[in-house]
Coordinates of C-alpha atoms and ligand atoms in Angstrom, one line a residue:
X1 CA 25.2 -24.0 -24.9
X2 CA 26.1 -22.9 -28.0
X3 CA 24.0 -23.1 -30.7
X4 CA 26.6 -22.8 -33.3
X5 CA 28.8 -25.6 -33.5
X6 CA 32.3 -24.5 -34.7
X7 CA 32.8 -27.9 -36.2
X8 CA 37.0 -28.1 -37.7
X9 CA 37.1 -29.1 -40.9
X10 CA 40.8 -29.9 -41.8
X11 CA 43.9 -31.0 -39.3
X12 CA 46.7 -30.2 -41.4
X13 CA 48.5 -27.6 -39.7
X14 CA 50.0 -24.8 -42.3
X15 CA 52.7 -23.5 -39.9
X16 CA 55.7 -26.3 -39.1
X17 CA 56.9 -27.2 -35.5
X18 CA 59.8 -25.5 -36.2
X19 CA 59.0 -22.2 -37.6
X20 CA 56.2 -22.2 -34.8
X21 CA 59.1 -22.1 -32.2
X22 CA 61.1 -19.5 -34.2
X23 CA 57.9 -17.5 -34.0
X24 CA 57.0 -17.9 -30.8
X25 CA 60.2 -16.7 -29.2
X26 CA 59.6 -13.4 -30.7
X27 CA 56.3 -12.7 -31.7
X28 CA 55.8 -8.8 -32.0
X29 CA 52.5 -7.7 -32.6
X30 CA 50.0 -8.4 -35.3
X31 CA 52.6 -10.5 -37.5
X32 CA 52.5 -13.5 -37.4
X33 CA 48.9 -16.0 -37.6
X34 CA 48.3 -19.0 -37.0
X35 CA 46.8 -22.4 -38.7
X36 CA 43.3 -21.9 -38.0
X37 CA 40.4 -19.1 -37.8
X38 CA 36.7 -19.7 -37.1
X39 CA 33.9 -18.5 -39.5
X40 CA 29.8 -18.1 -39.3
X41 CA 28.1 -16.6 -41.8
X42 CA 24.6 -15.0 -41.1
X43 CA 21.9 -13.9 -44.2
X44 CA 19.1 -12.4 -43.2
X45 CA 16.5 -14.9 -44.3
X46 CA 18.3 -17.7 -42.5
X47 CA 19.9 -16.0 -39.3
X48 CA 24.0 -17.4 -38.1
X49 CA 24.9 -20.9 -39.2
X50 CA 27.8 -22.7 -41.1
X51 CA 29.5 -22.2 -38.3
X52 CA 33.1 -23.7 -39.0
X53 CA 36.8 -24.0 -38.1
X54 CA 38.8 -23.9 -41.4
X55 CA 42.8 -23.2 -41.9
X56 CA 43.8 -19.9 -41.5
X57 CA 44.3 -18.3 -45.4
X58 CA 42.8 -15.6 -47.5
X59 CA 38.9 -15.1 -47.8
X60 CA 37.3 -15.0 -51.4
X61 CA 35.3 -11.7 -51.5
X62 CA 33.5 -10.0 -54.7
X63 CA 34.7 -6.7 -55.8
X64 CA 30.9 -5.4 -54.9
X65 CA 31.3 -6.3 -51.5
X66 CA 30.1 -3.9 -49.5
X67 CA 32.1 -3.1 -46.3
X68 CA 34.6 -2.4 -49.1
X69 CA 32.5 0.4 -50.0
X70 CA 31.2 1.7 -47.1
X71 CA 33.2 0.4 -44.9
X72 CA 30.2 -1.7 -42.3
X73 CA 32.7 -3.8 -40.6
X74 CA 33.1 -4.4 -36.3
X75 CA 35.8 -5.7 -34.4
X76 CA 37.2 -6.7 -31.1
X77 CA 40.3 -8.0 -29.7
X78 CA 41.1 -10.3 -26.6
X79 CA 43.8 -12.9 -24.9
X80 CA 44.4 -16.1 -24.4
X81 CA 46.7 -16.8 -21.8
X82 CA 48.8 -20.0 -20.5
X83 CA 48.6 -20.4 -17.0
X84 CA 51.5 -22.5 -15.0
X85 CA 49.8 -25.6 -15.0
X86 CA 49.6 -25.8 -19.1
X87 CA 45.5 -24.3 -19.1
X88 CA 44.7 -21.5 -21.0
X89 CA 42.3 -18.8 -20.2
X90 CA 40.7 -15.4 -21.9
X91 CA 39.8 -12.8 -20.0
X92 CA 36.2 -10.8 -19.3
X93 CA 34.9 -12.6 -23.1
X94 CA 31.6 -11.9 -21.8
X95 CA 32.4 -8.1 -22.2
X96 CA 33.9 -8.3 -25.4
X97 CA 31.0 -10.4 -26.5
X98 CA 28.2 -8.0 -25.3
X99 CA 30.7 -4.8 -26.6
X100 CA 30.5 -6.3 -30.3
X101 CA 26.7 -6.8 -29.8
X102 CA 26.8 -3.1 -28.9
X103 CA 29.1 -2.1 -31.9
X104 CA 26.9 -4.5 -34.2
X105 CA 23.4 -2.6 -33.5
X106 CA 25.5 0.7 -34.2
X107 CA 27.2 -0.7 -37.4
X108 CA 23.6 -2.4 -38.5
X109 CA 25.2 -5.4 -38.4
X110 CA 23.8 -8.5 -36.9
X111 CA 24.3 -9.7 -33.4
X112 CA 26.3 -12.7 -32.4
X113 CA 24.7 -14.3 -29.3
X114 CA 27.2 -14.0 -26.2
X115 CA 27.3 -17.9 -26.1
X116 CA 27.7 -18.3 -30.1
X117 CA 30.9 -15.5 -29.5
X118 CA 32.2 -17.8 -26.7
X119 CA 32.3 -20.8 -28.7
X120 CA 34.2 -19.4 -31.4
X121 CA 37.2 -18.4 -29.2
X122 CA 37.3 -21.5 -27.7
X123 CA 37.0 -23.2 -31.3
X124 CA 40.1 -21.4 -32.7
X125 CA 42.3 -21.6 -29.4
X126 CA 41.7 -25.4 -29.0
X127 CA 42.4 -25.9 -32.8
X128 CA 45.6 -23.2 -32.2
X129 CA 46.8 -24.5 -28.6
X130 CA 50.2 -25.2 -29.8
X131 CA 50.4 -21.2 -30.2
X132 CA 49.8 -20.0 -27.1
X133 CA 53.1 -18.8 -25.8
X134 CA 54.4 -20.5 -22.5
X135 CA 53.3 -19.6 -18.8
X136 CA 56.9 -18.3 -18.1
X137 CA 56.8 -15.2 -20.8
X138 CA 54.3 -12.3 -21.1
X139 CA 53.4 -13.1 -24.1
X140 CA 49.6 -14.4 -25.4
X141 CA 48.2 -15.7 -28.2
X142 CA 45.6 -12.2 -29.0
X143 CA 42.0 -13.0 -30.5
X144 CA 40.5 -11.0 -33.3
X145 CA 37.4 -11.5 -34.0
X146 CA 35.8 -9.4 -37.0
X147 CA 31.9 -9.0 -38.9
X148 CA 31.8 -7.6 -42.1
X149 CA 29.1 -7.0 -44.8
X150 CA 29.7 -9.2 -47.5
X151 CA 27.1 -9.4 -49.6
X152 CA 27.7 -8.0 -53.1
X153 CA 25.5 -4.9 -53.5
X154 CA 26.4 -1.4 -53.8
X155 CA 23.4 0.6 -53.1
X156 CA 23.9 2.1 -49.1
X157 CA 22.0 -0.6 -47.0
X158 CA 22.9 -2.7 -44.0
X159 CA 23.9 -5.8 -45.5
X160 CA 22.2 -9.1 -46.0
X161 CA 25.2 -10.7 -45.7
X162 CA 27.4 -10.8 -43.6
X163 CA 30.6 -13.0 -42.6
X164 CA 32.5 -13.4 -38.7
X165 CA 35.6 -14.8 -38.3
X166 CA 37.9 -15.1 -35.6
X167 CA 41.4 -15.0 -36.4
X168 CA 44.5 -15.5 -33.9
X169 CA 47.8 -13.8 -33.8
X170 CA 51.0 -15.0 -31.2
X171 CA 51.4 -11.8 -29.1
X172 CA 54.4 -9.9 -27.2
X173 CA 54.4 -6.3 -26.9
X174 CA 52.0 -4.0 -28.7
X175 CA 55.0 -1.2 -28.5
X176 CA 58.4 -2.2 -30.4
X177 CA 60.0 -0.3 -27.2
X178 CA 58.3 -2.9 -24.7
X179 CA 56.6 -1.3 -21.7
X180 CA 58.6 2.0 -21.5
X181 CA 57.1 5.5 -21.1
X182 CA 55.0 6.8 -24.4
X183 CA 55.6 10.4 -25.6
X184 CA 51.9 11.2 -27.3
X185 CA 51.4 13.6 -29.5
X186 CA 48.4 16.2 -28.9
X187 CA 46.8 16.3 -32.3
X188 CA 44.8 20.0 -32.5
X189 CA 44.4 19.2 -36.5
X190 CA 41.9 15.9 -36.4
X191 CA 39.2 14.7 -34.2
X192 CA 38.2 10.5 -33.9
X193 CA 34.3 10.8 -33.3
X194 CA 31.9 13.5 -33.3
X195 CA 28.4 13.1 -31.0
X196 CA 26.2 10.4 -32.6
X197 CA 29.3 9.5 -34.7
X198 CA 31.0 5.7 -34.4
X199 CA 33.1 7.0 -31.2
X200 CA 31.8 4.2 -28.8
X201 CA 31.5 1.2 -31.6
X202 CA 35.0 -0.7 -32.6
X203 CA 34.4 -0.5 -36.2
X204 CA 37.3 0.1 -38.4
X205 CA 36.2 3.5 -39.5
X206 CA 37.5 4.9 -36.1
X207 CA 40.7 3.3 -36.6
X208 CA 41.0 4.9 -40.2
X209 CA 40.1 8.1 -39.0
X210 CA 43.1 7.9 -36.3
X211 CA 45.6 7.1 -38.9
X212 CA 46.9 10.8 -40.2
X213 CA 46.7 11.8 -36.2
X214 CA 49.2 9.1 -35.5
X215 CA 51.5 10.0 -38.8
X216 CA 51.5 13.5 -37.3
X217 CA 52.7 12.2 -34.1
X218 CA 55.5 10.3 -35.8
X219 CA 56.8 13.4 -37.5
X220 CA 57.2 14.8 -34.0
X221 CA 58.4 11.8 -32.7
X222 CA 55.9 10.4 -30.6
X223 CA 54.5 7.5 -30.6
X224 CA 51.3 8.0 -30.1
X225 CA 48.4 10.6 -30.8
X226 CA 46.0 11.7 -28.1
X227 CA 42.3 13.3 -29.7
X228 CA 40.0 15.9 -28.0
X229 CA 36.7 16.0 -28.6
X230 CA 35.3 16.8 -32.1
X231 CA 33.1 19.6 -30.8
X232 CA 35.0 22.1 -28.4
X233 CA 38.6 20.3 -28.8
X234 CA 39.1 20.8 -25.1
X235 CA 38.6 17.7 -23.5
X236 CA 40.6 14.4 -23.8
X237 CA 38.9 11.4 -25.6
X238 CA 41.6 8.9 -26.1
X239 CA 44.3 7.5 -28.3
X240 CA 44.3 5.9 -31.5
X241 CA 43.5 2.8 -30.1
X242 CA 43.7 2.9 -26.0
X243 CA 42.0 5.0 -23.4
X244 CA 43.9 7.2 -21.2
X245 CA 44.2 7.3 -17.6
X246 CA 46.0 10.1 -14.6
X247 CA 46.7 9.5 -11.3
X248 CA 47.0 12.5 -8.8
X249 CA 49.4 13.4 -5.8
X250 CA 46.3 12.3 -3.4
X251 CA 45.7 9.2 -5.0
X252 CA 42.8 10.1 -7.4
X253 CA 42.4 8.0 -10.5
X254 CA 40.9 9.9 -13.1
X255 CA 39.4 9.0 -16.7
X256 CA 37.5 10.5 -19.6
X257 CA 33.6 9.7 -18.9
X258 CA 31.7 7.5 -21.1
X259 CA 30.2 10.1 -23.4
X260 CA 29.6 8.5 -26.6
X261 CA 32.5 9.1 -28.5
X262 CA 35.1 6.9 -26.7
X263 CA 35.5 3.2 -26.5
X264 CA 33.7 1.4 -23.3
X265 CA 37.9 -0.6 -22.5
X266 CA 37.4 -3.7 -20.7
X267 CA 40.9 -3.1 -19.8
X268 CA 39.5 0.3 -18.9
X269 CA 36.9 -0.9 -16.5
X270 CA 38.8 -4.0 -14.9
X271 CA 41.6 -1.0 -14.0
X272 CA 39.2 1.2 -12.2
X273 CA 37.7 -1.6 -10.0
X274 CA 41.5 -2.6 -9.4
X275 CA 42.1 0.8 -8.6
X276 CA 38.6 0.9 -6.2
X277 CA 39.9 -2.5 -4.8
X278 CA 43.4 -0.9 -3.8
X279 CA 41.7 2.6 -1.7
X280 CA 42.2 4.8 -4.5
X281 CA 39.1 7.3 -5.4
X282 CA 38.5 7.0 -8.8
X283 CA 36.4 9.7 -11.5
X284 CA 35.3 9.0 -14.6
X285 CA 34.6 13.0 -15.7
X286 CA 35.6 15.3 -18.5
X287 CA 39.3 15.6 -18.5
X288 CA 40.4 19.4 -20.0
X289 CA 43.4 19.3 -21.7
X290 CA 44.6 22.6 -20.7
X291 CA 44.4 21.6 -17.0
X292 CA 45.6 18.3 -17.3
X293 CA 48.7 19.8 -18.4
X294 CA 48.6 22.2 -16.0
X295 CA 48.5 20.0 -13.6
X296 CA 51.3 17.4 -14.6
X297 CA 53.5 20.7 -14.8
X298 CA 52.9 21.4 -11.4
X299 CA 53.5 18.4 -9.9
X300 CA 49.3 18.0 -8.8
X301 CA 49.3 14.6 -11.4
X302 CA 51.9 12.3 -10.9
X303 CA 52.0 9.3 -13.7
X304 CA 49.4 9.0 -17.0
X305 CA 48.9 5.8 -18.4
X306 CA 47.4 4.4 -21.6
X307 CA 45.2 0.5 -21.5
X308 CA 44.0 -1.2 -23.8
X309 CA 43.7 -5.0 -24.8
X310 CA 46.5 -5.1 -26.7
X311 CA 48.8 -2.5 -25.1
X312 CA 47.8 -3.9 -21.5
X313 CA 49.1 -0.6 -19.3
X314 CA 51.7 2.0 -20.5
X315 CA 52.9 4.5 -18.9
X316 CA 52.5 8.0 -20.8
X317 CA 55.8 9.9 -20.1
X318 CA 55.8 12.9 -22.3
X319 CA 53.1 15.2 -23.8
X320 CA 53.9 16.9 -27.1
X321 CA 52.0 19.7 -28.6
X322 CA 52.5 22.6 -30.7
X323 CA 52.5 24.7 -28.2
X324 CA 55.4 23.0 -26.2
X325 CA 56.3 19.3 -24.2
X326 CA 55.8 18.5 -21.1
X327 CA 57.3 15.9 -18.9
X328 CA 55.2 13.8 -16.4
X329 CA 56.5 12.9 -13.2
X330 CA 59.9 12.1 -13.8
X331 CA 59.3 10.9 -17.4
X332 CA 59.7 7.5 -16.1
X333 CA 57.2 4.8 -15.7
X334 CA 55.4 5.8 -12.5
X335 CA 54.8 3.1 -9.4
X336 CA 51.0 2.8 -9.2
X337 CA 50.7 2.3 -12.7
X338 CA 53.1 -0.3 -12.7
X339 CA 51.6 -2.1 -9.5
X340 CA 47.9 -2.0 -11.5
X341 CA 49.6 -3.7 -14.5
X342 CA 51.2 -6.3 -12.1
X343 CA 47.7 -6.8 -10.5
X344 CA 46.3 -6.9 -13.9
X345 CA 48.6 -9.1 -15.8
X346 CA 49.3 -11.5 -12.7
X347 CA 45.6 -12.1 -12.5
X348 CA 45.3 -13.3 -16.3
X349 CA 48.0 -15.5 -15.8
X350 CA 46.7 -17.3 -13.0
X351 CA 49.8 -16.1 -10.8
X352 CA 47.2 -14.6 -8.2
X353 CA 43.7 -15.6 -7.3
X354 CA 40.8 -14.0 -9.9
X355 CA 38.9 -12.9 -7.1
X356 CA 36.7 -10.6 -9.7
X357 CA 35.7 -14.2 -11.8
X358 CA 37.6 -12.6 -15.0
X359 CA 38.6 -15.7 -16.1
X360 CA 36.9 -18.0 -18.5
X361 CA 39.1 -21.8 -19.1
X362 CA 39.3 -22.4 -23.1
X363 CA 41.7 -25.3 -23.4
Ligands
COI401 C1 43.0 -4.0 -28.6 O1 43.6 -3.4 -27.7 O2 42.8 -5.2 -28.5 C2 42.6 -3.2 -29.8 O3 41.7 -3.7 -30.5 C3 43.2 -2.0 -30.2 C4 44.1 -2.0 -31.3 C5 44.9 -0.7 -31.3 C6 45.1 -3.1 -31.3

C-alpha cells in the first residue's frame, strides 16, 4: 500500500475529445501532454506528502531555485500500454522505481519509496486513460516522471526541497524515420561520464552533456552519436540516450558492461534475458571500438542495435567516424534484432504470455 495517496483534485479535462483523436492518430514523440500530471512534494523536516493529481500546466518556480543552478534534477521514463481487451499495463515499474532511488542517492535527492512511485503512475494513467493509444497501433502513452530541487537557495547543498511529478506524453516512434536502420555518429571530440561522474544516474546533466555530440552527428548526417569512455576513449559506452547492443555470426549477444558510467536499461536487461531465453550466449564486457568495427567490416558481427525505453529496439545500420563509414550487415535491419523487438513489444501488449511477470495492470 501506498502511503501517498495521489488524491485528483480537478475533472475538467484541458484537451477536447476531438483534438485528443487528432493527436492520437499521430503522436510523435515528446509533443504532445496530456490533462493531468501527479505531484508530491518532500522537505526535509516533514518527509513526501501532498501527494496530488492536478491538470497538467506549467509549475510556479522562484528564480533561486536551485536545480536551475546546479542542475540536481532525476528522471526516468516508462509505458503504458493498451492491451486487446481495453486494460492497460506498464512494464518492469519496479525497476524504474528502484533505478530512480538509485539515481536519487547519487543526485542527493530524496528517495521515493517503490510503492509511493507505483501509485503515481497509476494515478496519472487512470486520470489520462482516454490517452492511451488503442491496442491495434504501436503506439503508448510514455510516463515521465521527474525530482527536482526546488527550494530557493543558492549556496551548493542538496536541497531541502524538493518537487516529483509525473507527467504523460501520447507516444509513436522515438525516430521521425520509424524503426529503420540508424547511422550513428562516432564522436572522438566529447565524452558523456567520466569514473565517479553521473554516468549510471538519469539526471539531466548527462543528457546536456550529450547534446553537442549529437549536433556533431547531425552535421554528418547521422542520427545519432555513439560515446567512448571519458578516460582511454577506446571502448563503447552508449548513445545519447540508449545502450547499444551487437550480435555475432555465432549467435553471441554482446553489450558494454555495467561500469559506472552507463545507464543500468531496463530495456537493456529485459533484452538479454530474451536473448538467454532464445539459446543465444550473451556478454556483458568492454566493447573496443576499434575491433567492433573491425569486426562488422569483416563480416564476424552481423546486426547492432540500439534500446532504450523510448526507442524500444533499433537497428544501427551505419557507423560514421572521421576516419571513414562503415556499413553493418547489409545496412538493413537485421533478423534477430527484429525477432527480439517482436518478443519484446508483443509481450507489453499482452499479444503473448509475460512469462517473465513484466507486467504490472494500471487501469
Ligand atoms: C527513455 O528511453 O525513456 C529515455 O528516458 C531516454 C530519452 C532519450 C527519451
Amino acid at each position: 500500500m501506498s502511503a501517498l495517496d495521489f488524491t485528483q483534485t480537478s475533472t475538467t479535462r484541458r484537451v477536447g475529445d476531438d483534438e485528443r483523436a487528432q493527436i492520437l492518430a499521430d503522436p510523435g514523440f515528446g509533443q504532445h501532454y496530456t490533462d493531468f500530471m501527479a505531484h508530491a512534494r518532500w522537505t526535509a523536516e516533514g518527509g513526501w506528502g501532498a501527494a496530488e493529481v492536478i491538470p497538467f500546466g506549467p509549475l510556479q518556480l522562484s528564480p533561486a531555485a536551485a536545480v536551475l543552478h546546479y542542475g540536481q534534477e532525476i528522471f526516468e521514463g516508462l509505458k503504458a500500454f493498451r492491451h486487446a481487451d481495453g486494460s492497460v499495463w506498464t512494464f518492469r515499474p519496479e525497476a524504474n522505481g528502484e533505478r530512480l532511488q538509485r539515481s536519487a542517492r547519487r543526485l542527493a535527492l530524496p528517495e521515493l519509496p517503490i510503492e509511493d512511485f507505483l501509485a503515481s503512475l497509476a494515478a496519472v494513467t487512470v486520470a489520462d486513460e482516454p490517452w492511451v493509444p488503442e491496442a491495434t497501433s504501436e503506439e503508448s502513452l510514455y510516463l515521465r516522471p521527474f525530482m527536482f530541487a526546488s527550494e530557493e537557495f543558492l549556496g551548493v547543498r542538496a536541497s531541502r526541497t524538493v518537487d516529483y511529478y509525473v507527467i504523460a506524453s501520447p507516444a509513436g516512434p522515438y525516430f521521425p524515420r520509424g524503426v529503420q536502420p540508424l547511422i550513428v555518429w562516432i564522436t572522438d571530440e566529447y565524452a558523456r561520464a567520466g569514473a565517479g561522474g553521473t554516468g549510471a544516474a538519469k539526471c539531466g546533466g548527462n543528457y546536456a552533456s550529450s547534446l553537442l555530440g549529437k549536433n556533431e552527428a547531425a552535421e554528418h548526417g547521422a542520427d545519432e552519436v555513439l560515446f567512448l569512455d571519458s578516460e582511454t576513449h577506446t571502448s563503447i559506452d552508449e548513445l545519447s540516450g540508449m545502450n547499444v547492443f551487437a550480435i555475432t555470426r555465432d549467435g553471441r549477444l554482446l553489450t558494454p558492461a555495467l561500469t559506472g558510467s552507463i545507464l543500468e536499461g531496463v530495456t537493456r536487461h529485459s533484452i538479454l534475458r530474451l536473448a538467454q531465453d532464445r539459446g543465444l550466449e550473451v556478454a556483458e564486457q568492454r566493447l573496443v571500438m576499434s575491433e567492433v568495427l573491425e569486426q562488422v567490416s569483416s563480416g564476424e558481427i552481423t546486426e547492432m542495435f540500439a534500446c532504450g525505453t523510448a526507442a524500444v529496439i533499433n537497428p544501427i545500420g551505419e557507423f560514421r567516424a572521421h576516419g571513414g563509414s562503415w556499413t553493418v550487415g547489409e545496412g538493413g535491419s537485421g533478423e534477430i534484432t527484429l525477432a527480439l523487438r517482436k518478443e519484446l513489444t508483443d509481450i507489453q501488449y499482452g499479444r503473448i504470455p509475460d512469462r517473465h511477470g513484466w507486467l504490472t495492470r494500471l487501469v
